[in-house]
Short mmCIF file of C-alpha atoms in Angstrom, two decimals:
data_model
loop_
_atom_site.label_atom_id
_atom_site.label_comp_id
_atom_site.label_asym_id
_atom_site.label_seq_id
_atom_site.Cartn_x
_atom_site.Cartn_y
_atom_site.Cartn_z
CA MET A 1 0.00 0.00 0.00
CA PHE A 2 2.73 2.46 1.04
CA SER A 3 5.37 2.04 -1.67
CA GLY A 4 8.00 4.45 -2.85
CA ASP A 5 5.42 5.80 -5.31
CA THR A 6 3.21 6.77 -2.36
CA PHE A 7 5.82 9.14 -0.95
CA LYS A 8 6.94 10.30 -4.38
CA ASN A 9 3.33 11.33 -5.06
CA ILE A 10 2.70 12.76 -1.60
CA ARG A 11 1.89 16.19 -3.05
CA VAL A 12 -0.75 14.65 -5.30
CA TYR A 13 -2.25 12.81 -2.33
CA TRP A 14 -2.34 16.09 -0.39
CA LEU A 15 -4.06 17.84 -3.30
CA ALA A 16 -6.66 15.04 -3.44
CA PHE A 17 -7.13 15.20 0.33
CA VAL A 18 -7.84 18.95 0.15
CA ALA A 19 -10.10 18.82 -2.92
CA TYR A 20 -12.03 15.88 -1.50
CA TRP A 21 -13.07 17.68 1.68
CA GLY A 22 -15.79 18.94 -0.61
CA ILE A 23 -16.70 15.34 -1.33
CA ILE A 24 -17.09 14.71 2.40
CA LEU A 25 -19.68 17.48 2.16
CA PHE A 26 -21.28 15.59 -0.74
CA GLY A 27 -21.62 12.44 1.39
CA TYR A 28 -22.54 14.27 4.58
CA ASP A 29 -25.26 16.35 2.95
CA THR A 30 -26.81 13.35 1.24
CA GLY A 31 -26.85 11.31 4.45
CA ILE A 32 -27.89 13.91 7.00
CA ALA A 33 -31.36 14.91 5.83
CA GLY A 34 -33.09 11.51 6.17
CA GLY A 35 -32.04 11.25 9.81
CA VAL A 36 -32.97 14.85 10.62
CA VAL A 37 -36.52 14.62 9.27
CA SER A 38 -37.10 11.33 11.13
CA GLN A 39 -36.44 12.98 14.52
CA PRO A 40 -39.71 13.37 16.54
CA TYR A 41 -38.85 16.95 17.60
CA PHE A 42 -38.33 17.98 13.97
CA GLU A 43 -41.68 16.45 13.02
CA THR A 44 -43.41 18.33 15.86
CA SER A 45 -41.66 21.65 15.16
CA PHE A 46 -42.52 21.69 11.47
CA GLY A 47 -46.17 20.58 11.72
CA LEU A 48 -45.90 16.94 10.69
CA VAL A 49 -47.87 15.59 13.69
CA ASN A 50 -51.65 15.25 13.90
CA ALA A 51 -53.68 16.53 16.84
CA ASP A 52 -53.82 13.02 18.36
CA GLY A 53 -50.02 12.77 18.38
CA SER A 54 -49.75 10.44 15.39
CA ILE A 55 -47.57 11.24 12.39
CA ASN A 56 -49.32 12.76 9.38
CA LYS A 57 -47.94 10.15 7.00
CA SER A 58 -48.65 11.95 3.72
CA LYS A 59 -47.25 15.27 4.92
CA ASP A 60 -44.25 13.57 6.53
CA THR A 61 -43.49 11.72 3.28
CA GLU A 62 -43.79 14.96 1.28
CA VAL A 63 -41.51 16.99 3.58
CA SER A 64 -38.98 14.13 3.84
CA SER A 65 -38.72 13.77 0.06
CA ASN A 66 -38.53 17.55 -0.42
CA VAL A 67 -35.82 18.17 2.19
CA VAL A 68 -33.69 15.39 0.71
CA SER A 69 -34.37 15.98 -2.99
CA VAL A 70 -34.09 19.78 -3.29
CA LEU A 71 -30.35 19.38 -2.64
CA GLN A 72 -30.11 17.24 -5.77
CA ALA A 73 -32.12 19.77 -7.78
CA GLY A 74 -29.63 22.52 -6.94
CA ALA A 75 -26.70 20.17 -7.48
CA PHE A 76 -27.87 19.28 -10.99
CA PHE A 77 -27.58 22.91 -12.11
CA GLY A 78 -24.33 23.42 -10.19
CA ALA A 79 -22.74 20.43 -11.93
CA LEU A 80 -23.76 21.60 -15.40
CA GLY A 81 -22.79 25.22 -14.71
CA SER A 82 -19.36 24.19 -13.46
CA ALA A 83 -18.05 23.28 -16.93
CA PRO A 84 -17.74 26.77 -18.49
CA ILE A 85 -16.68 28.29 -15.17
CA SER A 86 -13.96 25.67 -14.67
CA ALA A 87 -12.75 26.11 -18.25
CA TRP A 88 -12.51 29.88 -17.71
CA LEU A 89 -11.19 30.26 -14.15
CA GLY A 90 -9.33 26.99 -13.70
CA ARG A 91 -10.04 24.10 -11.37
CA ARG A 92 -8.75 25.56 -8.08
CA LEU A 93 -10.50 28.96 -8.17
CA THR A 94 -13.74 27.32 -9.30
CA LEU A 95 -13.65 25.02 -6.27
CA ILE A 96 -13.12 27.99 -3.95
CA GLY A 97 -16.12 29.78 -5.48
CA PHE A 98 -18.47 26.81 -5.17
CA THR A 99 -17.37 26.23 -1.57
CA ILE A 100 -18.36 29.80 -0.66
CA ILE A 101 -21.78 29.27 -2.29
CA PHE A 102 -22.20 26.08 -0.28
CA VAL A 103 -21.44 27.90 2.99
CA ILE A 104 -24.25 30.41 2.34
CA GLY A 105 -26.75 27.57 1.96
CA ALA A 106 -25.46 25.77 5.05
CA ILE A 107 -26.01 28.90 7.16
CA LEU A 108 -29.62 29.20 5.97
CA THR A 109 -30.47 25.61 6.89
CA THR A 110 -28.82 25.99 10.30
CA VAL A 111 -30.81 29.07 11.36
CA ALA A 112 -34.21 27.60 10.32
CA GLY A 113 -36.89 27.17 12.97
CA GLY A 114 -39.27 29.35 14.92
CA SER A 115 -40.40 32.24 12.72
CA ARG A 116 -37.94 30.98 10.07
CA GLY A 117 -39.90 27.97 8.86
CA ILE A 118 -39.27 25.03 6.58
CA ALA A 119 -38.70 27.41 3.62
CA TYR A 120 -35.26 28.30 5.07
CA ILE A 121 -34.32 24.63 4.98
CA TYR A 122 -35.62 24.24 1.43
CA GLY A 123 -33.83 27.38 0.23
CA GLY A 124 -30.61 26.55 2.04
CA ARG A 125 -30.57 23.03 0.66
CA VAL A 126 -31.02 24.30 -2.92
CA ILE A 127 -28.12 26.78 -2.53
CA SER A 128 -25.93 24.18 -0.80
CA GLY A 129 -26.83 21.75 -3.57
CA PHE A 130 -25.67 24.20 -6.24
CA GLY A 131 -22.31 24.40 -4.47
CA ILE A 132 -22.07 20.63 -3.96
CA GLY A 133 -22.94 19.98 -7.60
CA GLY A 134 -20.12 22.21 -8.80
CA ILE A 135 -17.66 20.67 -6.36
CA SER A 136 -18.65 17.12 -7.34
CA ALA A 137 -17.98 17.91 -11.01
CA VAL A 138 -14.74 19.88 -10.67
CA ALA A 139 -12.94 18.00 -7.88
CA PRO A 140 -12.58 14.66 -9.77
CA THR A 141 -11.39 16.53 -12.86
CA TYR A 142 -8.82 18.46 -10.83
CA VAL A 143 -7.50 15.39 -9.03
CA SER A 144 -7.46 13.23 -12.18
CA GLU A 145 -5.53 15.85 -14.18
CA CYS A 146 -2.88 16.13 -11.47
CA SER A 147 -2.41 12.39 -10.83
CA PRO A 148 0.16 10.13 -12.53
CA LYS A 149 -1.36 7.20 -14.39
CA ASN A 150 0.10 4.45 -12.18
CA VAL A 151 -1.89 5.62 -9.13
CA ARG A 152 -4.64 7.67 -10.77
CA GLY A 153 -7.33 5.05 -10.17
CA ARG A 154 -6.46 4.84 -6.48
CA ILE A 155 -6.28 8.60 -5.96
CA THR A 156 -9.40 9.37 -7.98
CA GLY A 157 -11.19 6.51 -6.22
CA CYS A 158 -10.61 8.28 -2.90
CA PHE A 159 -13.64 10.31 -4.02
CA GLN A 160 -15.93 7.48 -2.92
CA ILE A 161 -14.05 6.97 0.35
CA MET A 162 -14.71 10.62 1.19
CA VAL A 163 -18.39 10.21 0.22
CA ALA A 164 -18.63 7.18 2.51
CA ILE A 165 -16.88 9.02 5.37
CA GLY A 166 -19.29 11.94 4.99
CA VAL A 167 -22.31 9.62 5.07
CA MET A 168 -20.96 7.78 8.12
CA ILE A 169 -20.36 11.02 10.02
CA SER A 170 -23.90 12.17 9.24
CA TYR A 171 -25.39 8.95 10.63
CA PHE A 172 -23.51 9.21 13.92
CA ILE A 173 -24.21 12.92 14.37
CA ASN A 174 -27.91 12.16 13.91
CA LEU A 175 -27.61 9.32 16.41
CA GLY A 176 -25.79 11.57 18.92
CA VAL A 177 -28.29 14.42 18.81
CA GLY A 178 -31.17 11.92 18.86
CA LEU A 179 -29.85 10.36 22.06
CA HIS A 180 -28.70 13.49 23.92
CA MET A 181 -30.56 16.50 22.45
CA ALA A 182 -33.77 14.95 21.18
CA ASN A 183 -36.07 17.68 22.50
CA SER A 184 -34.45 20.83 21.16
CA PRO A 185 -33.83 22.59 17.81
CA ASN A 186 -30.32 21.11 17.97
CA VAL A 187 -31.70 18.01 16.23
CA TRP A 188 -31.37 19.96 12.98
CA ARG A 189 -29.09 22.89 13.89
CA ILE A 190 -26.09 20.80 14.89
CA PRO A 191 -26.31 18.40 11.91
CA PHE A 192 -26.77 21.24 9.42
CA GLY A 193 -24.26 23.53 11.15
CA PHE A 194 -21.53 20.88 11.14
CA GLN A 195 -21.36 21.25 7.34
CA LEU A 196 -19.37 24.44 7.86
CA VAL A 197 -16.40 22.49 9.29
CA PRO A 198 -15.35 20.53 6.18
CA ALA A 199 -16.29 23.50 3.98
CA GLY A 200 -13.92 25.77 5.92
CA LEU A 201 -11.10 23.20 5.89
CA MET A 202 -11.44 22.77 2.14
CA CYS A 203 -11.49 26.50 1.42
CA LEU A 204 -8.32 27.07 3.47
CA GLY A 205 -6.59 23.99 2.06
CA LEU A 206 -7.13 25.10 -1.53
CA PHE A 207 -4.70 27.97 -0.96
CA THR A 208 -1.92 25.39 -0.32
CA VAL A 209 -2.19 23.49 -3.63
CA LYS A 210 -1.26 24.14 -7.28
CA GLU A 211 -3.45 24.60 -10.36
CA SER A 212 -3.85 21.67 -12.78
CA PRO A 213 -0.86 21.48 -15.20
CA ARG A 214 -3.15 20.16 -17.93
CA TRP A 215 -5.53 23.12 -17.61
CA LEU A 216 -2.60 25.57 -17.61
CA ALA A 217 -1.12 23.95 -20.73
CA SER A 218 -4.49 24.08 -22.50
CA LYS A 219 -4.59 27.85 -21.83
CA GLY A 220 -1.03 28.42 -23.06
CA TYR A 221 0.61 28.96 -19.64
CA VAL A 222 3.42 26.58 -20.54
CA ALA A 223 6.11 27.64 -18.03
CA GLU A 224 3.68 27.51 -15.10
CA ALA A 225 2.29 24.18 -16.32
CA ILE A 226 5.78 22.63 -16.42
CA ALA A 227 6.63 24.06 -13.00
CA ASN A 228 3.42 22.68 -11.46
CA LEU A 229 3.91 19.27 -13.08
CA ALA A 230 7.48 19.06 -11.80
CA TYR A 231 6.30 20.16 -8.33
CA LEU A 232 3.59 17.48 -8.21
CA ARG A 233 5.96 14.75 -9.46
CA ARG A 234 8.79 15.94 -7.13
CA GLU A 235 11.18 15.94 -10.08
CA PRO A 236 13.43 18.59 -11.69
CA TYR A 237 11.63 20.47 -14.46
CA ASP A 238 13.96 19.00 -17.12
CA SER A 239 13.84 15.37 -15.95
CA ASP A 240 12.94 12.71 -18.51
CA GLU A 241 9.75 11.85 -16.63
CA VAL A 242 8.47 15.44 -16.61
CA ARG A 243 9.55 16.07 -20.22
CA ARG A 244 7.84 12.91 -21.48
CA GLU A 245 4.60 13.51 -19.56
CA PHE A 246 4.43 17.15 -20.62
CA ALA A 247 5.16 16.17 -24.23
CA GLU A 248 2.15 13.83 -24.10
CA ILE A 249 0.01 16.64 -22.70
CA GLU A 250 1.22 19.07 -25.36
CA ALA A 251 0.74 16.52 -28.12
CA ALA A 252 -2.86 15.85 -27.07
CA ILE A 253 -3.64 19.56 -26.84
CA ARG A 254 -2.02 20.42 -30.21
CA GLU A 255 -3.82 17.54 -31.91
CA GLU A 256 -7.12 18.86 -30.63
CA GLN A 257 -6.28 22.42 -31.63
CA ASP A 258 -5.17 21.37 -35.12
CA ALA A 259 -8.09 19.05 -35.78
CA ARG A 260 -10.86 21.01 -34.09
CA LYS A 261 -9.95 24.66 -34.43
CA GLY A 262 -13.07 26.82 -34.58
CA LEU A 263 -15.49 23.90 -34.36
CA GLY A 264 -16.83 24.83 -30.88
CA LEU A 265 -19.12 22.91 -28.56
CA LYS A 266 -20.80 20.89 -31.30
CA GLU A 267 -17.51 19.24 -32.14
CA ALA A 268 -16.65 18.81 -28.46
CA PHE A 269 -19.81 16.75 -27.97
CA LEU A 270 -20.26 15.15 -31.41
CA GLY A 271 -16.71 14.95 -32.78
CA LYS A 272 -15.03 11.68 -33.66
CA GLY A 273 -14.68 9.46 -30.59
CA ASN A 274 -16.43 11.97 -28.31
CA PHE A 275 -20.14 11.20 -28.43
CA VAL A 276 -19.78 7.67 -27.07
CA ARG A 277 -17.82 9.05 -24.11
CA PHE A 278 -20.68 11.39 -23.20
CA VAL A 279 -23.16 8.51 -23.54
CA ILE A 280 -21.04 6.40 -21.18
CA ALA A 281 -20.80 9.30 -18.70
CA PHE A 282 -24.59 9.74 -18.69
CA VAL A 283 -25.59 6.06 -18.60
CA ILE A 284 -23.05 4.88 -16.03
CA PHE A 285 -24.40 7.37 -13.48
CA LEU A 286 -28.02 6.65 -14.39
CA LEU A 287 -27.40 3.00 -13.50
CA GLN A 288 -25.40 3.87 -10.38
CA GLN A 289 -28.26 5.95 -8.97
CA TRP A 290 -30.79 3.14 -9.56
CA SER A 291 -28.59 0.54 -7.84
CA GLY A 292 -30.53 1.10 -4.61
CA GLN A 293 -27.61 2.56 -2.65
CA ASN A 294 -28.96 6.09 -2.53
CA SER A 295 -32.38 4.92 -1.42
CA VAL A 296 -30.68 3.17 1.50
CA GLY A 297 -28.18 6.00 2.03
CA TYR A 298 -30.67 8.88 2.09
CA TYR A 299 -33.39 7.10 4.03
CA ALA A 300 -31.32 4.61 6.05
CA PRO A 301 -33.37 5.03 9.27
CA GLN A 302 -36.60 4.52 7.33
CA ILE A 303 -35.21 1.55 5.35
CA PHE A 304 -33.96 -0.16 8.51
CA SER A 305 -37.34 0.50 10.13
CA SER A 306 -39.00 -1.18 7.14
CA ILE A 307 -37.02 -4.39 7.79
CA GLY A 308 -37.79 -4.47 11.51
CA TYR A 309 -35.42 -2.04 13.25
CA SER A 310 -38.21 -0.03 14.90
CA GLY A 311 -37.61 3.03 17.06
CA THR A 312 -35.32 5.99 16.43
CA THR A 313 -32.33 4.57 18.34
CA ASN A 314 -32.44 1.12 16.70
CA SER A 315 -32.76 2.49 13.18
CA LEU A 316 -30.10 5.20 13.62
CA LEU A 317 -27.63 2.77 15.22
CA ALA A 318 -28.14 0.25 12.40
CA SER A 319 -27.60 3.13 9.93
CA GLY A 320 -24.35 4.08 11.68
CA ILE A 321 -23.02 0.53 11.39
CA TYR A 322 -23.97 0.59 7.70
CA GLY A 323 -21.88 3.76 7.32
CA ILE A 324 -18.84 2.14 8.98
CA VAL A 325 -19.05 -0.94 6.76
CA LYS A 326 -19.26 1.29 3.68
CA VAL A 327 -16.15 3.29 4.63
CA VAL A 328 -14.05 0.19 5.38
CA ALA A 329 -15.15 -1.67 2.23
CA THR A 330 -14.54 1.34 -0.01
CA ALA A 331 -11.08 1.98 1.47
CA LEU A 332 -10.02 -1.67 1.04
CA PHE A 333 -11.09 -1.65 -2.60
CA VAL A 334 -9.57 1.71 -3.52
CA PHE A 335 -6.19 1.07 -1.87
CA PHE A 336 -5.72 -2.61 -2.69
CA LEU A 337 -7.86 -3.68 -5.66
CA VAL A 338 -8.75 -0.83 -8.03
CA GLU A 339 -5.42 -0.93 -9.93
CA SER A 340 -5.14 -4.75 -9.97
CA LEU A 341 -8.67 -6.04 -10.60
CA GLY A 342 -9.51 -3.59 -13.40
CA ARG A 343 -12.53 -1.35 -13.96
CA LYS A 344 -14.82 -3.66 -15.94
CA ALA A 345 -14.39 -6.82 -13.85
CA SER A 346 -15.00 -4.82 -10.68
CA LEU A 347 -18.20 -3.30 -12.09
CA PHE A 348 -19.52 -6.73 -13.12
CA ILE A 349 -18.79 -8.49 -9.82
CA SER A 350 -20.19 -5.51 -7.90
CA ALA A 351 -23.47 -5.51 -9.84
CA MET A 352 -24.00 -9.26 -9.47
CA GLY A 353 -23.31 -9.17 -5.74
CA MET A 354 -25.69 -6.25 -5.18
CA GLY A 355 -28.44 -7.92 -7.18
CA ILE A 356 -28.16 -11.24 -5.33
CA THR A 357 -28.23 -9.62 -1.86
CA PHE A 358 -31.27 -7.51 -2.76
CA PHE A 359 -33.12 -10.59 -4.06
CA ILE A 360 -32.39 -12.30 -0.72
CA ILE A 361 -33.68 -9.29 1.26
CA GLY A 362 -36.85 -9.13 -0.84
CA ALA A 363 -37.49 -12.85 -0.38
CA ILE A 364 -37.02 -12.70 3.41
CA LEU A 365 -39.23 -9.61 3.70
CA LYS A 366 -41.94 -11.37 1.64
CA THR A 367 -41.89 -14.52 3.78
CA HIS A 368 -41.28 -12.78 7.14
CA PRO A 369 -43.22 -9.48 7.00
CA VAL A 370 -42.41 -6.86 9.63
CA VAL A 371 -45.05 -6.02 12.24
CA THR A 372 -45.05 -2.27 12.98
CA PRO A 373 -45.66 -1.39 16.67
CA LEU A 374 -48.77 0.67 17.43
CA PRO A 375 -48.41 4.30 18.63
CA GLY A 376 -47.40 4.33 22.28
CA GLN A 377 -45.93 0.82 22.23
CA SER A 378 -42.21 0.37 22.86
CA ALA A 379 -40.17 -0.83 19.89
CA PRO A 380 -39.50 -4.60 20.06
CA PRO A 381 -35.95 -5.91 19.54
CA PRO A 382 -35.14 -6.86 15.93
CA SER A 383 -36.21 -10.40 15.01
CA PRO A 384 -33.77 -12.99 13.55
CA SER A 385 -35.20 -12.32 10.08
CA SER A 386 -34.63 -8.58 10.53
CA LYS A 387 -31.04 -9.23 11.60
CA GLY A 388 -30.58 -11.41 8.51
CA MET A 389 -31.86 -8.64 6.23
CA ALA A 390 -29.60 -6.09 7.95
CA ALA A 391 -26.64 -8.44 7.39
CA MET A 392 -27.55 -8.63 3.70
CA LEU A 393 -27.64 -4.82 3.53
CA TYR A 394 -24.14 -4.71 5.04
CA ILE A 395 -22.91 -7.28 2.48
CA TYR A 396 -24.70 -5.32 -0.25
CA VAL A 397 -22.80 -2.13 0.56
CA CYS A 398 -19.51 -4.08 0.45
CA PHE A 399 -20.28 -5.09 -3.14
CA TYR A 400 -21.36 -1.53 -3.96
CA SER A 401 -18.11 -0.17 -2.55
CA MET A 402 -15.93 -2.47 -4.66
CA GLY A 403 -17.33 -1.32 -7.98
CA TRP A 404 -20.36 0.81 -8.68
CA GLY A 405 -19.62 3.19 -5.81
CA PRO A 406 -16.16 4.54 -6.67
CA LEU A 407 -15.58 3.40 -10.26
CA PRO A 408 -18.06 5.53 -12.25
CA TRP A 409 -16.17 8.61 -11.02
CA VAL A 410 -12.79 7.02 -11.81
CA TYR A 411 -13.92 5.83 -15.23
CA VAL A 412 -15.52 9.08 -16.36
CA ALA A 413 -12.50 11.08 -15.15
CA ASP A 414 -10.30 8.69 -17.18
CA ILE A 415 -11.91 8.76 -20.61
CA PHE A 416 -12.07 12.44 -21.66
CA PRO A 417 -9.29 14.52 -23.28
CA THR A 418 -8.19 17.78 -21.63
CA ARG A 419 -10.29 20.04 -23.85
CA THR A 420 -13.58 18.23 -23.09
CA ARG A 421 -12.86 16.71 -19.68
CA HIS A 422 -14.68 19.42 -17.76
CA TYR A 423 -17.71 18.98 -20.04
CA GLY A 424 -17.54 15.20 -19.67
CA ILE A 425 -17.34 15.31 -15.89
CA ALA A 426 -20.12 17.91 -15.84
CA VAL A 427 -22.40 15.66 -17.94
CA GLY A 428 -21.60 12.68 -15.72
CA SER A 429 -22.08 14.67 -12.55
CA GLY A 430 -25.25 16.25 -13.95
CA SER A 431 -26.61 12.79 -14.76
CA GLN A 432 -25.68 11.65 -11.26
CA TRP A 433 -27.55 14.54 -9.65
CA LEU A 434 -30.55 14.33 -12.01
CA TRP A 435 -31.20 10.67 -11.21
CA ASN A 436 -30.14 11.29 -7.62
CA PHE A 437 -32.98 13.81 -7.40
CA VAL A 438 -35.48 11.40 -8.98
CA VAL A 439 -34.49 8.54 -6.65
CA ALA A 440 -34.53 10.77 -3.56
CA LYS A 441 -37.94 12.15 -4.49
CA VAL A 442 -39.67 8.83 -5.17
CA THR A 443 -38.05 6.55 -2.55
CA PRO A 444 -40.40 7.42 0.38
CA THR A 445 -43.41 6.71 -1.85
CA LEU A 446 -41.88 3.52 -3.27
CA GLU A 447 -40.94 2.28 0.20
CA THR A 448 -44.52 2.85 1.41
CA ASP A 449 -46.27 1.42 -1.66
CA LEU A 450 -44.00 -1.45 -2.77
CA GLY A 451 -42.67 -3.01 0.44
CA PHE A 452 -40.56 -6.07 -0.42
CA LYS A 453 -40.99 -5.37 -4.17
CA LEU A 454 -38.72 -2.32 -3.80
CA PHE A 455 -35.75 -4.62 -3.14
CA MET A 456 -36.78 -6.92 -6.00
CA MET A 457 -36.89 -3.91 -8.34
CA PHE A 458 -33.38 -2.78 -7.42
CA ALA A 459 -32.08 -6.37 -7.69
CA THR A 460 -33.43 -6.64 -11.23
CA ILE A 461 -31.79 -3.32 -12.21
CA ASN A 462 -28.45 -4.44 -10.74
CA ILE A 463 -28.30 -7.74 -12.61
CA GLY A 464 -30.34 -7.01 -15.74
CA GLY A 465 -28.93 -3.53 -16.35
CA MET A 466 -25.67 -2.86 -14.55
CA ALA A 467 -24.06 -6.32 -14.84
CA VAL A 468 -24.84 -6.49 -18.57
CA PHE A 469 -23.52 -2.93 -19.06
CA SER A 470 -20.19 -3.84 -17.48
CA LEU A 471 -19.59 -7.25 -19.13
CA SER A 472 -15.94 -7.92 -19.91
CA ASP A 473 -13.63 -10.79 -20.75
CA ASN A 474 -13.66 -11.61 -17.06
CA SER A 475 -17.42 -12.10 -17.03
CA CYS A 476 -17.80 -15.75 -18.15
CA ALA A 477 -20.04 -14.60 -20.99
CA ASN A 478 -18.42 -16.60 -23.78
CA TYR A 479 -21.74 -17.83 -25.09
CA LEU A 480 -22.80 -14.19 -25.60
CA ILE A 481 -19.77 -13.39 -27.71
CA ASP A 482 -21.50 -10.88 -29.97
CA THR A 483 -22.96 -8.99 -27.02
CA TYR A 484 -19.61 -9.09 -25.27
CA THR A 485 -17.77 -7.73 -28.31
CA MET A 486 -20.20 -4.83 -28.57
CA LEU A 487 -19.94 -4.02 -24.86
CA ASN A 488 -16.17 -4.40 -24.81
CA ARG A 489 -15.94 -1.73 -27.51
CA PHE A 490 -18.53 0.44 -25.74
CA LEU A 491 -16.92 0.26 -22.29
CA PRO A 492 -13.17 -0.24 -22.80
CA GLU A 493 -10.74 -0.97 -19.95
CA THR A 494 -8.78 2.13 -18.78
CA LYS A 495 -6.62 0.69 -15.98
CA GLY A 496 -2.98 1.81 -16.28
CA ARG A 497 -3.57 4.06 -19.29
CA SER A 498 -2.68 7.75 -19.35
CA LEU A 499 -5.35 10.39 -19.88
CA GLU A 500 -3.77 11.25 -23.24
CA GLU A 501 -4.13 7.61 -24.42
CA MET A 502 -7.94 7.85 -24.19
CA ASP A 503 -8.13 9.52 -27.62
CA ILE A 504 -6.46 6.43 -29.09
CA ILE A 505 -8.78 4.05 -27.19
CA PHE A 506 -11.89 5.87 -28.41
CA GLY A 507 -10.65 6.26 -31.98
CA SER A 508 -10.16 10.02 -32.09
CA VAL A 509 -6.57 9.56 -33.29
CA SER A 510 -4.36 6.62 -34.27
CA ALA A 511 -1.50 5.41 -32.10
CA GLU A 512 0.96 6.18 -34.91
CA SER A 513 -0.30 9.75 -35.27
CA ARG A 514 -0.06 10.33 -31.52
CA GLU A 515 3.52 9.04 -31.42
CA VAL A 516 4.49 11.46 -34.20
CA PHE A 517 3.04 14.35 -32.20
CA ILE A 518 4.88 13.23 -29.05
CA GLU A 519 8.23 12.93 -30.85
CA ARG A 520 7.70 16.34 -32.42
CA ALA A 521 6.84 17.82 -29.02
CA LEU A 522 9.94 16.24 -27.47
CA ASP A 523 12.19 17.51 -30.24
CA HIS A 524 10.86 21.05 -29.99
CA SER A 525 9.74 20.93 -26.37
CA GLU A 526 9.43 24.21 -24.60
CA VAL A 527 10.85 22.42 -21.55
CA LYS A 528 14.27 22.92 -23.11
CA SER A 529 13.75 26.64 -23.32
CA GLN A 530 12.73 27.26 -19.69
CA PRO A 531 16.12 27.90 -17.99
CA SER A 532 14.52 30.37 -15.58
CA ILE A 533 12.57 27.66 -13.77
CA ASP A 534 14.28 26.58 -10.56
CA LYS A 535 15.56 23.02 -10.86
CA GLN A 536 14.94 22.43 -7.16
CA ILE A 537 11.15 22.34 -7.50
#
C-alpha cells in the first residue's frame, strides 16, 4: 500500500485530500437529511404531527422527500454550470467559489426554525446543492488531471471513500443528537451547522495546492504548467519523466487544436470518438443511482425501520453501522484492488453481488413481514429475520463499494481529453444529480407502496442492467460473444492508461499519429527553453 510511489506522489495525495473535503460534504449532505426529518422533535416543530399525536404520513413523506431531494435539484444545475466556469477560471479557483456558495446555503439551513420555517431549509438546501454539484464535477477533474497514471485510479477513487466518510459522520451525528438533544432545535441545527467544518477546511486547504498542469497547458501557460507538473511529481523540471509527460500533454492539446480549431461545442460533444464518451458518462451514473444505494443512504433510518429495526435509536444505530461498513469496504477496494482487478471486472462483480443480496432481502421480507408497533408501544428488539436482512444490507454495501460506488467517477475522469474533460465530468455529474434527485424524491413513496418489491426492483436493475452494461472478458459470458464484443468496444478498460491515451482508445486519433506528435513535441519541447525555472522544485 505504502510504496516508494506513495511518498513520491505525496503532493498529489495532499491535493486530493484537500479537494475531496468537498466530497465529504457531498456524502454528509446526502446522508444527513433523512435522519434529521425522522427525529420526533423535527416532526413536531414543522407541523408533521396530527392533533392526536400520530404522524401525518402523507405530509411527513412529502416533507422528507422535499428536504432530501431539493439538494439534488440545486446540485444538478451546479454540476452543469461548473463546466464553463472551470474552463474559464481553472479548477482551483472554481472550487473555492463553489465552496463559498455552499457555505451560504449551510447557514440558511442551520438558522431555520421558529419564525424561520421550513422554507429556510428548502432554500438553504437548494443553494448548498448548487455548491455541492459544482464541487462534485470539478474535484474529480482536478484530481485526475494532477495524478500520474500508475496511481490515478487509487487517488481518484478516494472520491468514494470521502463520500462514505461523509455519510458515516452524518449517521452518527444524527444518532448523537437523537440520544442526547432529542427535545431541542439542535436536532437539525447541529447536523446542518456541522457542514461548515469541512467547507472551511477545504477553502483554506485550496490555498496550499497548485493549479492543474493540464488546464494551464491548455490555456497556453506553458512555463507555469511545467513548474506545477514538476512540483507534483517531485522531479526537476527538465527530468525525462516530466519532459515525457508534458510532451504527451502538449501533443494531445495540439492535436485537438489542429483538428478542431473553430469547431466549438458541437464538435466537443459530437466529434469523432467523443459522443460515445458522453453517452457512457450519462448512462453509467443513471445506472449507479438506480442501484438502490442512494435509497438506502438517504433514508437509512426509514429503510432499517421497514425491515424491523423499529424506534429511532435502533434504526439510527443500524444506519451508523452501515456507514462504517461502507467506509471500510470502499477503502479496502480503492487502496488494494482498483489498480489490480480492473474497472470492468469490478463493475460486473459488484453488480452481481448487489443484485443477489437484494433478491435475498426481498425474499425474506416477503416470507417474514415486519409487524409495525402501534403508537405508544415500545419498539420490540429486531427479530432474527430482521437481523438477517440487515446483514444482507451490510454485504450489499460491500459489493457496492468495490465497484459501482467509486468506479463511475474514476472511469468518467479517465476517458475524456483535456479540452472536453470538464464537459464530460459535468455531464456525468449532472446525470448523477438528475437521477439522484429522482431517486430521492420517489423513494419514500416507493418504500410505502411497494414493500418487499422495492428490493426486487433494485435487484433486477443491478443484474439485468448494470451487470450487462459492465460485461468484460472476465465475465464468463463466452456464449454471448457478440454482445460481449459490442460491450467491450462500448466500455473499454482504462486501468494503467494515461489520460492522453484515451483519444487512441476511443478512436479520435491513431497510435501512430499520436507518437508522431509526441516525438515532435519532445524535439521542440518548450521544456528545453525554460532555464529560468528553478531546478529544485
